[in-house]
Amino acid sequence: MGYLKQLDIENFKSWRGKQIIGPFLRFNCIIGTNGSGKSNVMDALSFVMGERVSSLRVKHLKDLIHGAHVGKPVSNTARVAMRYCSDKEEETVFCRIITGDSSEYHINGLRVTFAKYVEELEKIGILTKAQNCLVFQGAVESIALKDPKERTKMLESISQSKEYAAEYNKKKEALLKA
Ligand code: ATP
Ligand code: MG
């Protein structure tokens, strides 16, 4: 199974200029005082994984630019690149750039459509539309308190196992009949 190797960030939220976060290991722990930017790491990760603005704790895309939260954006662009390493140690760089009110998507330096970007992310098991790939601050409790059926639905959506439900039921029935 592949893993996230590094985040290359430029003018995104609390990072001014070019900053590198990583290299990461397969398991990582981020610690820091309140307001030091721990959740911003999650936001950077969600952003580069194609998350919609409404889930990134801001109203507009450009609010994600460093300094924009106090009305003083340092630039009109910001970017986050995610270096993903496959189990064969092959690196793929997924990059999302804020340009005005929209986003540009790049894979290994080549600009691609959002659809292509999402398709390539899906190939490495990242499902943008599932949203719940990342469990954010406060979400642990709400997930634990969900109605069991709702929680199952959520996990089925993340794992995409729902797509195999019909086939599974068919095989199960056949086995029971045998
Ligand atoms: P907590 O422990 O309270 O959850 P945290 O470490 O998760 O804190 P974050 O929410 O990641 O903290 O970071 C908050 C900080 O990010 C604030 O200090 C805020 O000033 C800074 N910040 C948010 N948006 C921007 C921005 N656009 N430009 C610069 N700094 C920003
Ligand atoms: Mg936080």
Coordinates of N, CA, C and O and ligand atoms in Angstrom, one line a residue:
M1 N 0.8 -1.2 0.0 CA 0.0 0.0 0.0 C 0.9 1.3 0.0 O 1.9 1.3 0.7
G2 N 0.5 2.2 -0.8 CA 1.3 3.5 -0.9 C 1.1 4.4 0.3 O 0.3 4.0 1.2
Y3 N 1.8 5.4 0.3 CA 1.6 6.4 1.5 C 1.9 7.8 1.1 O 2.6 8.0 0.0
L4 N 1.5 8.7 1.9 CA 1.7 10.1 1.7 C 3.2 10.4 2.1 O 3.5 10.2 3.3
K5 N 4.0 10.9 1.2 CA 5.4 11.1 1.5 C 5.7 12.6 2.0 O 6.4 12.8 3.0
Q6 N 5.0 13.5 1.3 CA 5.4 14.9 1.7 C 4.3 15.9 1.2 O 3.7 15.6 0.1
L7 N 4.2 17.0 1.8 CA 3.3 18.1 1.3 C 4.2 19.3 1.0 O 5.0 19.7 1.9
D8 N 4.1 19.8 -0.2 CA 4.8 21.0 -0.5 C 3.8 22.1 -0.6 O 2.8 22.1 -1.4
I9 N 3.9 23.1 0.3 CA 2.9 24.1 0.4 C 3.4 25.5 0.1 O 4.6 25.8 0.4
E10 N 2.6 26.3 -0.5 CA 3.0 27.7 -0.8 C 1.8 28.6 -0.5 O 0.7 28.5 -1.2
N11 N 2.0 29.5 0.4 CA 1.0 30.5 0.8 C -0.3 30.0 1.1 O -1.3 30.7 0.8
F12 N -0.4 28.8 1.6 CA -1.7 28.2 2.0 C -1.9 28.4 3.5 O -1.1 28.0 4.3
K13 N -3.0 29.0 3.9 CA -3.3 29.2 5.3 C -2.2 29.7 6.1 O -1.6 30.8 5.8
S14 N -1.7 29.0 7.1 CA -0.7 29.5 8.0 C 0.7 29.5 7.5 O 1.7 29.9 8.2
W15 N 0.9 29.0 6.3 CA 2.3 28.9 5.7 C 2.6 30.0 4.7 O 1.9 30.1 3.7
R16 N 3.5 30.8 5.0 CA 3.9 31.9 4.1 C 5.1 31.4 3.3 O 6.0 30.8 3.7
G17 N 5.0 31.7 2.0 CA 6.0 31.3 1.0 C 6.0 29.8 0.9 O 5.0 29.1 1.2
K18 N 7.1 29.2 0.4 CA 7.2 27.8 0.1 C 7.6 27.0 1.4 O 8.6 27.4 2.0
Q19 N 6.9 26.1 1.8 CA 7.2 25.3 3.0 C 7.0 23.8 2.7 O 6.1 23.4 1.9
I20 N 7.8 23.0 3.3 CA 7.7 21.5 3.1 C 7.2 20.9 4.4 O 7.8 21.2 5.5
I21 N 6.2 20.1 4.4 CA 5.8 19.3 5.6 C 6.1 17.8 5.3 O 5.6 17.2 4.3
G22 N 7.0 17.3 6.1 CA 7.4 15.9 5.8 C 8.9 15.8 5.8 O 9.6 16.7 6.2
P23 N 9.5 14.7 5.4 CA 8.8 13.5 4.9 C 8.0 12.8 6.0 O 8.4 12.7 7.2
F24 N 6.8 12.3 5.6 CA 6.0 11.5 6.5 C 6.4 10.0 6.5 O 7.0 9.5 5.6
L25 N 6.0 9.4 7.6 CA 6.2 7.9 7.7 C 4.8 7.4 7.4 O 3.8 8.1 7.1
R26 N 4.6 6.1 7.5 CA 3.3 5.5 7.3 C 2.3 5.9 8.4 O 1.1 5.9 8.2
F27 N 2.8 6.1 9.6 CA 2.0 6.6 10.7 C 2.6 7.8 11.2 O 3.9 7.9 11.4
N28 N 1.8 8.9 11.4 CA 2.4 10.2 11.8 C 1.5 10.8 12.9 O 0.3 10.6 12.9
C29 N 2.1 11.6 13.7 CA 1.4 12.2 14.8 C 1.8 13.7 14.8 O 3.0 14.0 14.7
I30 N 0.9 14.6 14.7 CA 1.2 16.0 14.7 C 0.8 16.6 16.0 O -0.4 16.5 16.4
I31 N 1.7 17.3 16.7 CA 1.4 17.9 18.0 C 1.7 19.4 17.9 O 2.5 19.8 17.1
G32 N 1.0 20.2 18.7 CA 1.3 21.6 18.8 C 0.2 22.3 19.6 O -0.8 21.7 19.9
T33 N 0.6 23.5 20.0 CA -0.4 24.3 20.9 C -1.6 24.7 20.1 O -1.6 24.6 18.9
N34 N -2.6 25.1 20.8 CA -3.9 25.6 20.2 C -3.5 26.7 19.2 O -2.8 27.6 19.5
G35 N -4.1 26.6 18.0 CA -3.9 27.6 17.0 C -2.6 27.5 16.2 O -2.3 28.4 15.4
S36 N -1.8 26.5 16.5 CA -0.5 26.4 15.8 C -0.6 25.9 14.4 O 0.4 25.9 13.7
G37 N -1.7 25.4 14.0 CA -1.9 24.9 12.6 C -2.0 23.4 12.3 O -1.9 23.0 11.2
K38 N -2.4 22.7 13.4 CA -2.6 21.2 13.2 C -3.7 20.9 12.2 O -3.5 20.2 11.3
S39 N -4.8 21.6 12.5 CA -6.0 21.3 11.6 C -5.7 21.9 10.2 O -6.3 21.4 9.2
N40 N -4.9 22.9 10.1 CA -4.5 23.4 8.8 C -3.8 22.4 7.9 O -3.9 22.4 6.7
V41 N -3.1 21.5 8.6 CA -2.4 20.4 7.9 C -3.5 19.5 7.2 O -3.5 19.1 6.1
M42 N -4.6 19.2 8.0 CA -5.7 18.4 7.5 C -6.4 19.2 6.4 O -6.8 18.6 5.4
D43 N -6.5 20.5 6.5 CA -7.2 21.3 5.5 C -6.3 21.3 4.2 O -6.9 21.2 3.1
A44 N -5.0 21.3 4.4 CA -4.1 21.3 3.2 C -4.3 19.9 2.5 O -4.4 19.9 1.2
L45 N -4.4 18.9 3.3 CA -4.5 17.5 2.7 C -5.9 17.4 2.0 O -6.0 16.9 0.9
S46 N -6.9 17.9 2.7 CA -8.3 17.9 2.0 C -8.3 18.6 0.8 O -8.9 18.2 -0.2
F47 N -7.7 19.8 0.8 CA -7.6 20.7 -0.4 C -7.0 20.0 -1.6 O -7.6 20.0 -2.6
V48 N -5.8 19.4 -1.3 CA -5.1 18.8 -2.4 C -5.8 17.5 -2.9 O -5.6 17.0 -4.0
M49 N -6.7 17.0 -2.0 CA -7.4 15.8 -2.4 C -8.8 16.2 -3.1 O -9.7 15.3 -3.2
G50 N -8.9 17.4 -3.4 CA -10.0 17.9 -4.2 C -11.3 18.3 -3.5 O -12.3 18.4 -4.1
E51 N -11.1 18.4 -2.2 CA -12.3 18.8 -1.4 C -12.9 20.1 -1.8 O -12.2 21.0 -2.2
R52 N -14.3 20.2 -1.7 CA -14.9 21.4 -2.0 C -14.7 22.5 -0.9 O -14.5 22.1 0.3
V53 N -14.8 23.7 -1.3 CA -14.5 24.8 -0.4 C -15.3 24.8 0.9 O -14.7 25.0 2.0
S54 N -16.6 24.5 0.8 CA -17.4 24.5 2.0 C -16.9 23.6 3.1 O -17.3 23.8 4.3
S55 N -16.1 22.6 2.8 CA -15.6 21.7 3.8 C -14.2 22.1 4.3 O -13.6 21.3 5.1
L56 N -13.8 23.3 3.9 CA -12.4 23.7 4.3 C -12.4 24.8 5.3 O -11.4 25.5 5.4
R57 N -13.4 25.0 6.0 CA -13.5 26.0 7.1 C -13.4 27.4 6.6 O -13.0 28.3 7.3
V58 N -13.7 27.7 5.3 CA -13.7 29.0 4.8 C -14.9 29.2 3.8 O -15.5 28.2 3.4
K59 N -15.2 30.5 3.5 CA -16.3 30.7 2.6 C -15.9 30.7 1.2 O -16.6 30.1 0.3
H60 N -14.8 31.3 0.9 CA -14.3 31.4 -0.5 C -12.9 30.8 -0.6 O -12.1 30.8 0.4
L61 N -12.6 30.3 -1.8 CA -11.3 29.7 -2.1 C -10.2 30.6 -1.7 O -9.2 30.2 -1.1
K62 N -10.3 31.9 -2.1 CA -9.2 32.8 -1.8 C -9.0 33.1 -0.3 O -7.9 33.6 0.0
D63 N -9.9 32.7 0.5 CA -9.7 32.9 2.0 C -8.6 31.9 2.5 O -8.1 32.1 3.6
L64 N -8.3 31.0 1.6 CA -7.2 30.0 2.0 C -5.8 30.5 1.8 O -4.8 29.9 2.2
I65 N -5.7 31.7 1.1 CA -4.4 32.2 0.9 C -3.8 32.9 2.1 O -4.6 33.5 2.9
H66 N -2.5 32.7 2.4 CA -1.9 33.2 3.6 C -2.2 34.7 3.8 O -2.0 35.5 2.9
G67 N -2.7 35.0 4.9 CA -3.0 36.4 5.3 C -4.4 36.8 5.0 O -4.9 37.9 5.4
A68 N -5.1 36.0 4.2 CA -6.5 36.4 3.7 C -7.4 36.5 4.9 O -8.4 37.2 4.9
H69 N -7.1 35.7 6.0 CA -8.0 35.7 7.2 C -8.1 37.0 7.9 O -9.0 37.4 8.6
V70 N -7.0 37.9 7.6 CA -7.0 39.2 8.2 C -7.1 40.3 7.1 O -6.8 41.5 7.3
G71 N -7.6 39.9 6.0 CA -7.8 40.8 4.8 C -6.5 41.2 4.2 O -6.5 42.2 3.4
K72 N -5.4 40.5 4.4 CA -4.1 40.9 3.8 C -3.5 39.7 3.1 O -2.4 39.2 3.5
P73 N -4.1 39.2 2.0 CA -3.5 38.0 1.3 C -2.1 38.4 0.8 O -2.0 39.5 0.2
V74 N -1.1 37.5 1.0 CA 0.2 37.9 0.5 C 0.4 37.6 -1.0 O 1.4 38.0 -1.6
S75 N -0.6 37.0 -1.6 CA -0.5 36.7 -3.0 C -1.9 36.5 -3.6 O -2.9 36.4 -2.8
N76 N -2.0 36.3 -4.9 CA -3.4 35.9 -5.4 C -3.4 34.4 -5.7 O -4.4 34.0 -6.3
T77 N -2.4 33.7 -5.4 CA -2.4 32.3 -5.6 C -1.8 31.6 -4.3 O -1.1 32.2 -3.5
A78 N -2.2 30.3 -4.2 CA -1.7 29.5 -3.2 C -1.7 28.1 -3.8 O -2.4 27.8 -4.7
R79 N -0.8 27.2 -3.2 CA -0.8 25.8 -3.8 C -0.4 24.8 -2.7 O 0.3 25.1 -1.8
V80 N -0.9 23.6 -2.9 CA -0.5 22.5 -2.1 C -0.3 21.3 -3.1 O -1.1 21.0 -3.9
A81 N 0.9 20.7 -2.9 CA 1.2 19.5 -3.7 C 1.4 18.4 -2.7 O 2.0 18.5 -1.7
M82 N 0.9 17.3 -3.1 CA 1.0 16.1 -2.3 C 1.9 15.0 -3.0 O 1.6 14.7 -4.2
R83 N 2.9 14.6 -2.4 CA 3.8 13.6 -3.0 C 3.4 12.2 -2.5 O 3.5 12.0 -1.3
Y84 N 2.8 11.5 -3.4 CA 2.3 10.1 -3.0 C 3.3 9.1 -3.5 O 3.8 9.1 -4.6
C85 N 3.7 8.2 -2.6 CA 4.6 7.1 -3.0 C 3.9 5.8 -3.0 O 3.3 5.4 -2.0
S86 N 4.0 5.1 -4.2 CA 3.4 3.8 -4.3 C 4.2 2.7 -3.6 O 5.3 3.0 -3.2
D87 N 3.6 1.5 -3.4 CA 4.4 0.5 -2.8 C 5.6 0.1 -3.6 O 6.5 -0.6 -3.1
K88 N 5.7 0.5 -4.8 CA 6.9 0.2 -5.6 C 7.8 1.4 -5.6 O 8.7 1.6 -6.4
E89 N 7.6 2.3 -4.6 CA 8.4 3.6 -4.4 C 8.3 4.5 -5.6 O 9.3 5.3 -5.9
E90 N 7.2 4.4 -6.4 CA 7.1 5.4 -7.5 C 6.3 6.6 -7.0 O 5.3 6.4 -6.3
E91 N 6.8 7.8 -7.3 CA 6.2 9.0 -6.7 C 5.2 9.6 -7.8 O 5.5 9.8 -8.9
T92 N 4.1 10.1 -7.3 CA 3.1 10.8 -8.1 C 2.9 12.1 -7.3 O 2.6 12.1 -6.1
V93 N 2.9 13.2 -8.1 CA 2.7 14.5 -7.4 C 1.3 15.1 -7.9 O 1.1 15.4 -9.0
F94 N 0.4 15.2 -6.9 CA -0.9 15.8 -7.1 C -0.8 17.2 -6.6 O -0.4 17.4 -5.5
C95 N -1.2 18.2 -7.4 CA -1.1 19.6 -7.0 C -2.3 20.4 -7.3 O -2.9 20.3 -8.4
R96 N -2.8 21.1 -6.4 CA -4.0 22.0 -6.6 C -3.6 23.4 -6.3 O -2.9 23.7 -5.3
I97 N -3.9 24.3 -7.3 CA -3.5 25.7 -7.2 C -4.7 26.6 -7.2 O -5.6 26.4 -8.0
I98 N -4.7 27.6 -6.3 CA -5.8 28.6 -6.3 C -5.4 29.7 -7.3 O -4.3 30.2 -7.2
T99 N -6.3 29.9 -8.2 CA -6.0 31.0 -9.2 C -7.3 31.8 -9.2 O -8.3 31.4 -9.7
G100 N -7.3 32.9 -8.4 CA -8.5 33.8 -8.3 C -9.6 33.0 -7.6 O -9.3 32.5 -6.5
D101 N -10.7 32.8 -8.2 CA -11.8 32.1 -7.6 C -11.9 30.7 -8.0 O -12.9 30.0 -7.6
S102 N -11.0 30.2 -8.7 CA -11.1 28.8 -9.1 C -9.8 28.0 -8.8 O -8.8 28.6 -8.4
S103 N -9.8 26.8 -9.1 CA -8.6 25.9 -8.8 C -8.1 25.3 -10.1 O -8.8 25.0 -11.1
E104 N -6.8 25.1 -10.1 CA -6.1 24.4 -11.2 C -5.6 23.1 -10.6 O -5.2 23.1 -9.5
Y105 N -5.7 22.0 -11.4 CA -5.2 20.7 -10.9 C -4.1 20.2 -11.8 O -4.1 20.3 -13.0
H106 N -3.0 19.7 -11.2 CA -1.9 19.2 -11.9 C -1.5 17.8 -11.4 O -1.5 17.6 -10.2
I107 N -1.1 17.0 -12.3 CA -0.5 15.7 -11.9 C 0.9 15.6 -12.5 O 1.0 15.7 -13.7
N108 N 1.9 15.4 -11.7 CA 3.3 15.3 -12.1 C 3.6 16.5 -13.0 O 4.3 16.4 -14.1
G109 N 3.1 17.7 -12.7 CA 3.5 18.9 -13.4 C 2.6 19.2 -14.6 O 2.8 20.3 -15.2
L110 N 1.7 18.3 -15.0 CA 0.9 18.5 -16.1 C -0.5 18.9 -15.7 O -1.1 18.3 -14.8
R111 N -1.0 20.0 -16.3 CA -2.4 20.4 -15.9 C -3.4 19.4 -16.4 O -3.3 19.0 -17.6
V112 N -4.4 19.1 -15.6 CA -5.4 18.1 -15.9 C -6.8 18.7 -15.5 O -6.8 19.6 -14.7
T113 N -7.8 18.1 -16.0 CA -9.2 18.5 -15.6 C -9.5 18.0 -14.2 O -8.8 17.0 -13.8
F114 N -10.5 18.6 -13.6 CA -10.8 18.1 -12.2 C -11.2 16.6 -12.3 O -10.9 15.8 -11.5
A115 N -12.0 16.3 -13.4 CA -12.5 14.9 -13.5 C -11.3 13.9 -13.6 O -11.3 12.8 -13.0
K116 N -10.3 14.3 -14.4 CA -9.1 13.4 -14.5 C -8.3 13.3 -13.2 O -7.9 12.2 -12.8
Y117 N -8.3 14.4 -12.5 CA -7.6 14.5 -11.2 C -8.3 13.5 -10.2 O -7.6 12.7 -9.6
V118 N -9.6 13.6 -10.2 CA -10.4 12.8 -9.3 C -10.2 11.3 -9.6 O -10.0 10.4 -8.8
E119 N -10.2 11.0 -11.0 CA -10.0 9.7 -11.5 C -8.7 9.1 -11.0 O -8.6 7.9 -10.6
E120 N -7.6 9.9 -11.1 CA -6.3 9.4 -10.7 C -6.2 9.2 -9.2 O -5.5 8.3 -8.8
L121 N -6.9 10.1 -8.5 CA -6.9 9.9 -7.0 C -7.6 8.6 -6.6 O -7.1 7.9 -5.7
E122 N -8.7 8.3 -7.4 CA -9.4 7.1 -7.1 C -8.5 5.9 -7.3 O -8.6 4.9 -6.6
K123 N -7.6 6.0 -8.3 CA -6.7 4.8 -8.6 C -5.8 4.5 -7.4 O -5.3 3.4 -7.2
I124 N -5.6 5.5 -6.5 CA -4.7 5.2 -5.3 C -5.6 5.2 -4.1 O -5.1 5.3 -3.0
G125 N -6.9 5.0 -4.3 CA -7.8 4.7 -3.2 C -8.3 6.0 -2.5 O -8.8 5.9 -1.4
I126 N -8.2 7.2 -3.1 CA -8.7 8.4 -2.5 C -10.0 8.8 -3.2 O -10.0 9.0 -4.4
L127 N -11.0 8.8 -2.4 CA -12.4 9.0 -3.0 C -12.8 10.4 -2.6 O -13.4 10.6 -1.5
T128 N -12.6 11.4 -3.5 CA -12.9 12.8 -3.2 C -14.4 12.9 -2.7 O -14.7 13.6 -1.8
K129 N -15.3 12.3 -3.5 CA -16.7 12.5 -3.2 C -17.2 11.9 -1.8 O -18.2 12.3 -1.3
A130 N -16.4 11.0 -1.3 CA -16.8 10.4 0.0 C -16.6 11.4 1.2 O -17.2 11.2 2.2
Q131 N -15.8 12.4 1.0 CA -15.5 13.4 2.0 C -15.0 12.9 3.3 O -14.3 13.6 4.0
N132 N -15.5 11.7 3.7 CA -15.2 11.3 5.0 C -13.8 10.5 5.1 O -13.6 9.9 6.1
C133 N -13.0 10.6 4.1 CA -11.7 9.9 4.1 C -10.9 10.4 5.3 O -10.2 9.7 5.9
L134 N -11.1 11.7 5.7 CA -10.4 12.3 6.8 C -11.5 12.6 7.9 O -12.5 13.1 7.7
V135 N -11.1 12.2 9.1 CA -12.0 12.4 10.3 C -11.5 13.7 11.0 O -10.4 13.7 11.5
F136 N -12.2 14.7 10.9 CA -11.8 16.0 11.5 C -12.1 16.2 13.0 O -12.8 15.4 13.5
Q137 N -11.5 17.2 13.5 CA -11.7 17.6 14.9 C -13.2 17.6 15.2 O -14.0 18.2 14.5
G138 N -13.6 16.9 16.3 CA -15.0 16.9 16.7 C -15.8 15.8 16.0 O -16.9 15.5 16.4
A139 N -15.3 15.3 14.9 CA -16.1 14.3 14.1 C -16.0 12.9 14.7 O -16.9 12.1 14.5
V140 N -15.0 12.6 15.6 CA -14.9 11.3 16.2 C -16.2 11.0 17.0 O -16.9 10.0 16.8
E141 N -16.6 12.0 17.8 CA -17.8 11.8 18.6 C -19.0 11.7 17.8 O -19.8 10.8 18.0
S142 N -19.2 12.6 16.8 CA -20.4 12.5 16.0 C -20.5 11.2 15.2 O -21.6 10.7 15.0
I143 N -19.4 10.7 14.8 CA -19.4 9.4 14.0 C -19.8 8.3 15.0 O -20.6 7.4 14.7
A144 N -19.2 8.3 16.2 CA -19.5 7.3 17.3 C -20.9 7.3 17.7 O -21.5 6.3 18.0
L145 N -21.5 8.5 17.7 CA -22.9 8.6 18.1 C -23.9 8.4 17.0 O -25.1 8.5 17.2
K146 N -23.5 8.2 15.8 CA -24.4 8.0 14.7 C -25.2 6.7 14.9 O -24.8 5.8 15.5
D147 N -26.4 6.7 14.3 CA -27.3 5.5 14.3 C -26.5 4.5 13.5 O -25.8 4.7 12.5
P148 N -26.5 3.2 14.1 CA -25.6 2.2 13.4 C -25.9 2.0 11.9 O -24.9 1.8 11.2
K149 N -27.1 2.2 11.5 CA -27.4 2.1 10.0 C -26.7 3.2 9.3 O -26.2 3.0 8.2
E150 N -26.8 4.4 9.9 CA -26.2 5.6 9.2 C -24.7 5.4 9.1 O -24.0 5.7 8.1
R151 N -24.1 4.8 10.2 CA -22.6 4.6 10.3 C -22.2 3.6 9.2 O -21.2 3.8 8.5
T152 N -23.0 2.5 9.1 CA -22.7 1.5 8.1 C -22.8 2.2 6.7 O -21.9 1.9 5.9
K153 N -23.8 3.0 6.5 CA -23.9 3.7 5.2 C -22.7 4.5 4.9 O -22.2 4.5 3.8
M154 N -22.2 5.2 5.9 CA -21.1 6.1 5.7 C -19.8 5.2 5.4 O -19.1 5.6 4.4
L155 N -19.6 4.1 6.1 CA -18.4 3.3 5.9 C -18.5 2.6 4.5 O -17.5 2.5 3.8
E156 N -19.8 2.3 4.1 CA -20.0 1.7 2.8 C -19.6 2.7 1.7 O -19.0 2.3 0.6
S157 N -20.0 3.9 1.9 CA -19.7 4.9 0.9 C -18.2 5.2 0.8 O -17.6 5.3 -0.3
I158 N -17.5 5.2 2.0 CA -16.0 5.4 1.9 C -15.3 4.3 1.3 O -14.4 4.5 0.5
S159 N -15.7 3.1 1.7 CA -15.0 1.9 1.1 C -15.4 1.5 -0.3 O -14.9 0.6 -0.9
Q160 N -16.5 2.1 -0.7 CA -17.1 1.8 -2.0 C -17.6 0.4 -2.1 O -17.8 -0.2 -3.2
S161 N -17.8 -0.3 -0.9 CA -18.3 -1.6 -0.9 C -19.7 -1.8 -1.4 O -20.1 -2.9 -1.8
K162 N -20.5 -0.7 -1.4 CA -21.9 -0.7 -1.8 C -22.0 -1.2 -3.3 O -22.9 -1.9 -3.6
E163 N -20.9 -0.8 -4.0 CA -20.9 -1.2 -5.5 C -20.9 -2.8 -5.6 O -21.3 -3.3 -6.6
Y164 N -20.4 -3.5 -4.6 CA -20.3 -4.9 -4.6 C -21.5 -5.6 -3.9 O -21.6 -6.8 -3.9
A165 N -22.4 -4.8 -3.4 CA -23.5 -5.4 -2.6 C -24.4 -6.3 -3.4 O -24.7 -7.4 -2.9
A166 N -24.8 -5.9 -4.6 CA -25.6 -6.8 -5.4 C -25.0 -8.1 -5.7 O -25.6 -9.2 -5.5
E167 N -23.7 -8.1 -6.1 CA -22.9 -9.3 -6.4 C -22.8 -10.2 -5.2 O -22.9 -11.4 -5.2
Y168 N -22.5 -9.5 -4.0 CA -22.3 -10.2 -2.8 C -23.6 -11.0 -2.4 O -23.6 -12.2 -2.1
N169 N -24.8 -10.3 -2.5 CA -26.0 -10.9 -2.2 C -26.4 -12.0 -3.1 O -26.9 -13.1 -2.6
K170 N -26.1 -11.9 -4.4 CA -26.3 -12.9 -5.4 C -25.5 -14.2 -5.0 O -26.1 -15.3 -5.0
K171 N -24.2 -14.0 -4.7 CA -23.4 -15.1 -4.4 C -23.8 -15.8 -3.0 O -23.7 -17.0 -2.9
K172 N -24.2 -14.9 -2.1 CA -24.7 -15.5 -0.8 C -25.9 -16.3 -1.0 O -26.0 -17.4 -0.5
E173 N -26.9 -15.8 -1.8 CA -28.1 -16.6 -2.1 C -27.8 -17.9 -2.7 O -28.3 -19.0 -2.4
A174 N -26.9 -17.9 -3.7 CA -26.5 -19.1 -4.4 C -25.8 -20.1 -3.5 O -26.1 -21.3 -3.5
L175 N -25.0 -19.6 -2.6 CA -24.4 -20.5 -1.6 C -25.4 -21.1 -0.6 O -25.3 -22.3 -0.3
L176 N -26.4 -20.3 -0.2 CA -27.4 -20.8 0.7 C -28.3 -21.9 0.0 O -28.8 -22.8 0.7
K177 N -28.5 -21.7 -1.3 CA -29.3 -22.7 -2.1 C -28.5 -24.0 -2.3 O -29.1 -25.1 -2.4
A178 N -27.2 -23.9 -2.4 CA -26.4 -25.1 -2.7 C -26.4 -26.2 -1.6 O -26.6 -25.9 -0.5
Ligands
ATP1 P1 -6.5 23.7 18.0 O1 -5.6 22.9 18.9 O2 -7.2 24.8 18.7 O3 -7.5 22.8 17.2 P2 -4.9 24.0 15.6 O4 -3.5 23.7 15.8 O5 -5.7 22.9 14.9 O6 -5.6 24.5 16.9 P3 -5.5 25.6 13.3 O7 -7.0 25.7 13.3 O8 -4.9 24.6 12.3 O9 -5.0 25.3 14.7 O10 -4.8 26.9 12.9 C1 -5.4 28.1 13.3 C2 -4.4 29.2 12.9 O11 -4.4 29.3 11.5 C3 -4.8 30.5 13.5 O12 -3.8 31.0 14.2 C4 -5.0 31.4 12.2 O13 -4.5 32.7 12.5 C5 -4.2 30.7 11.2 N1 -4.8 30.9 9.8 C6 -6.0 30.5 9.4 N2 -6.2 30.9 8.1 C7 -5.1 31.6 7.8 C8 -4.7 32.3 6.6 N3 -5.5 32.4 5.6 N4 -3.5 33.0 6.7 C9 -2.7 32.9 7.7 N5 -3.0 32.2 8.9 C10 -4.2 31.6 8.9
MG2 MG -7.5 22.0 15.4

